[in-house]
Amino acid sequence: MSVSDLSDGAQAGLPAWQHEVDATGLNCPLPILRAKKTLAQMASGEVLRVITTDPGAVRDFQAFCRQTGNELLAQQQEQGSTRHFLKRR
């Protein structure tokens, strides 16, 4: 991840993130499991961006955040993928 990645997200009105999981091509439950592993290593208040291509991931991440208490800041769909922004509780 580069500094330009952070500023590009901020310019598009999306949250800046400190960590990223690229789960493209993976189906449920792997995107959630990879996000959970990364969140466990993050400090409270940090933001994780997860990139997925599984259409079910939108609902999966909404349910995951409700169940774990992490905050779902945004979900952006474009060109066959979705970017999920999760704030560590």
PDB file of C-alpha atoms in Angstrom:
ATOM      1  CA  MET A   1       0.000   0.000   0.000  1.00  0.00           C
ATOM      2  CA  SER A   2       1.328   3.410  -0.881  1.00  0.00           C
ATOM      3  CA  VAL A   3       0.526   6.908   0.322  1.00  0.00           C
ATOM      4  CA  SER A   4      -1.262   7.566  -2.977  1.00  0.00           C
ATOM      5  CA  ASP A   5      -3.622   4.664  -2.199  1.00  0.00           C
ATOM      6  CA  LEU A   6      -4.651   6.398   1.017  1.00  0.00           C
ATOM      7  CA  SER A   7      -5.178   9.769  -0.609  1.00  0.00           C
ATOM      8  CA  ASP A   8      -7.075   8.243  -3.556  1.00  0.00           C
ATOM      9  CA  GLY A   9      -9.580   6.719  -1.134  1.00  0.00           C
ATOM     10  CA  ALA A  10      -9.927   9.957   0.791  1.00  0.00           C
ATOM     11  CA  GLN A  11     -10.501  11.929  -2.420  1.00  0.00           C
ATOM     12  CA  ALA A  12     -13.286   9.553  -3.471  1.00  0.00           C
ATOM     13  CA  GLY A  13     -15.051  10.151  -0.148  1.00  0.00           C
ATOM     14  CA  LEU A  14     -14.010   6.763   1.187  1.00  0.00           C
ATOM     15  CA  PRO A  15     -12.265   6.206   4.513  1.00  0.00           C
ATOM     16  CA  ALA A  16      -8.474   6.113   4.638  1.00  0.00           C
ATOM     17  CA  TRP A  17      -7.223   2.658   5.623  1.00  0.00           C
ATOM     18  CA  GLN A  18      -4.126   1.325   7.323  1.00  0.00           C
ATOM     19  CA  HIS A  19      -4.473  -2.380   6.397  1.00  0.00           C
ATOM     20  CA  GLU A  20      -5.747  -4.258   3.361  1.00  0.00           C
ATOM     21  CA  VAL A  21      -6.857  -7.804   2.570  1.00  0.00           C
ATOM     22  CA  ASP A  22      -7.185  -8.749  -1.106  1.00  0.00           C
ATOM     23  CA  ALA A  23      -9.709 -11.588  -1.158  1.00  0.00           C
ATOM     24  CA  THR A  24     -10.498 -11.412  -4.882  1.00  0.00           C
ATOM     25  CA  GLY A  25     -11.417 -14.789  -6.300  1.00  0.00           C
ATOM     26  CA  LEU A  26     -12.188 -16.245  -2.867  1.00  0.00           C
ATOM     27  CA  ASN A  27     -15.647 -17.414  -1.844  1.00  0.00           C
ATOM     28  CA  CYS A  28     -17.347 -17.467   1.543  1.00  0.00           C
ATOM     29  CA  PRO A  29     -16.125 -17.969   4.227  1.00  0.00           C
ATOM     30  CA  LEU A  30     -12.523 -17.182   3.212  1.00  0.00           C
ATOM     31  CA  PRO A  31     -12.871 -13.355   2.863  1.00  0.00           C
ATOM     32  CA  ILE A  32     -14.391 -13.158   6.359  1.00  0.00           C
ATOM     33  CA  LEU A  33     -11.739 -15.458   7.840  1.00  0.00           C
ATOM     34  CA  ARG A  34      -8.899 -13.420   6.328  1.00  0.00           C
ATOM     35  CA  ALA A  35     -10.465 -10.173   7.537  1.00  0.00           C
ATOM     36  CA  LYS A  36     -10.932 -11.625  11.033  1.00  0.00           C
ATOM     37  CA  LYS A  37      -7.270 -12.692  11.181  1.00  0.00           C
ATOM     38  CA  THR A  38      -6.067  -9.250  10.104  1.00  0.00           C
ATOM     39  CA  LEU A  39      -8.426  -7.407  12.485  1.00  0.00           C
ATOM     40  CA  ALA A  40      -7.024  -9.445  15.390  1.00  0.00           C
ATOM     41  CA  GLN A  41      -3.575  -7.960  14.674  1.00  0.00           C
ATOM     42  CA  MET A  42      -4.805  -4.361  14.369  1.00  0.00           C
ATOM     43  CA  ALA A  43      -5.078  -1.636  16.998  1.00  0.00           C
ATOM     44  CA  SER A  44      -8.477  -0.295  18.034  1.00  0.00           C
ATOM     45  CA  GLY A  45      -9.671   2.453  15.675  1.00  0.00           C
ATOM     46  CA  GLU A  46      -7.589   1.345  12.691  1.00  0.00           C
ATOM     47  CA  VAL A  47      -9.352   0.751   9.359  1.00  0.00           C
ATOM     48  CA  LEU A  48      -9.156  -2.376   7.209  1.00  0.00           C
ATOM     49  CA  ARG A  49     -10.040  -2.402   3.510  1.00  0.00           C
ATOM     50  CA  VAL A  50     -11.126  -5.791   2.152  1.00  0.00           C
ATOM     51  CA  ILE A  51     -11.486  -6.343  -1.600  1.00  0.00           C
ATOM     52  CA  THR A  52     -13.861  -9.138  -2.613  1.00  0.00           C
ATOM     53  CA  THR A  53     -15.432 -10.538  -5.777  1.00  0.00           C
ATOM     54  CA  ASP A  54     -17.937 -12.910  -4.112  1.00  0.00           C
ATOM     55  CA  PRO A  55     -21.413 -11.334  -4.535  1.00  0.00           C
ATOM     56  CA  GLY A  56     -22.475 -12.703  -1.144  1.00  0.00           C
ATOM     57  CA  ALA A  57     -19.683 -10.832   0.624  1.00  0.00           C
ATOM     58  CA  VAL A  58     -21.745  -7.634   0.897  1.00  0.00           C
ATOM     59  CA  ARG A  59     -24.259  -9.284   3.222  1.00  0.00           C
ATOM     60  CA  ASP A  60     -21.563 -11.416   4.868  1.00  0.00           C
ATOM     61  CA  PHE A  61     -19.565  -8.364   5.974  1.00  0.00           C
ATOM     62  CA  GLN A  62     -22.683  -6.568   7.185  1.00  0.00           C
ATOM     63  CA  ALA A  63     -23.554  -9.566   9.390  1.00  0.00           C
ATOM     64  CA  PHE A  64     -19.922 -10.009  10.492  1.00  0.00           C
ATOM     65  CA  CYS A  65     -19.712  -6.423  11.731  1.00  0.00           C
ATOM     66  CA  ARG A  66     -23.049  -6.664  13.563  1.00  0.00           C
ATOM     67  CA  GLN A  67     -21.880  -9.839  15.311  1.00  0.00           C
ATOM     68  CA  THR A  68     -18.349  -8.702  16.200  1.00  0.00           C
ATOM     69  CA  GLY A  69     -18.913  -5.042  17.091  1.00  0.00           C
ATOM     70  CA  ASN A  70     -16.519  -3.777  14.426  1.00  0.00           C
ATOM     71  CA  GLU A  71     -17.863  -0.812  12.472  1.00  0.00           C
ATOM     72  CA  LEU A  72     -18.655  -1.136   8.768  1.00  0.00           C
ATOM     73  CA  LEU A  73     -17.747   2.323   7.481  1.00  0.00           C
ATOM     74  CA  ALA A  74     -18.508   1.817   3.774  1.00  0.00           C
ATOM     75  CA  GLN A  75     -19.014  -0.702   0.997  1.00  0.00           C
ATOM     76  CA  GLN A  76     -18.189   0.325  -2.564  1.00  0.00           C
ATOM     77  CA  GLN A  77     -19.059  -1.839  -5.562  1.00  0.00           C
ATOM     78  CA  GLU A  78     -17.319  -1.310  -8.890  1.00  0.00           C
ATOM     79  CA  GLN A  79     -16.245  -3.400 -11.874  1.00  0.00           C
ATOM     80  CA  GLY A  80     -17.142  -6.795 -10.411  1.00  0.00           C
ATOM     81  CA  SER A  81     -15.545  -6.242  -7.015  1.00  0.00           C
ATOM     82  CA  THR A  82     -16.541  -4.730  -3.691  1.00  0.00           C
ATOM     83  CA  ARG A  83     -14.400  -2.803  -1.240  1.00  0.00           C
ATOM     84  CA  HIS A  84     -15.415  -3.084   2.401  1.00  0.00           C
ATOM     85  CA  PHE A  85     -14.060  -0.646   4.997  1.00  0.00           C
ATOM     86  CA  LEU A  86     -14.092  -1.980   8.565  1.00  0.00           C
ATOM     87  CA  LYS A  87     -13.053  -0.017  11.640  1.00  0.00           C
ATOM     88  CA  ARG A  88     -11.530  -2.147  14.405  1.00  0.00           C
ATOM     89  CA  ARG A  89     -13.508  -1.958  17.666  1.00  0.00           C
TER      90      ARG A  89
END
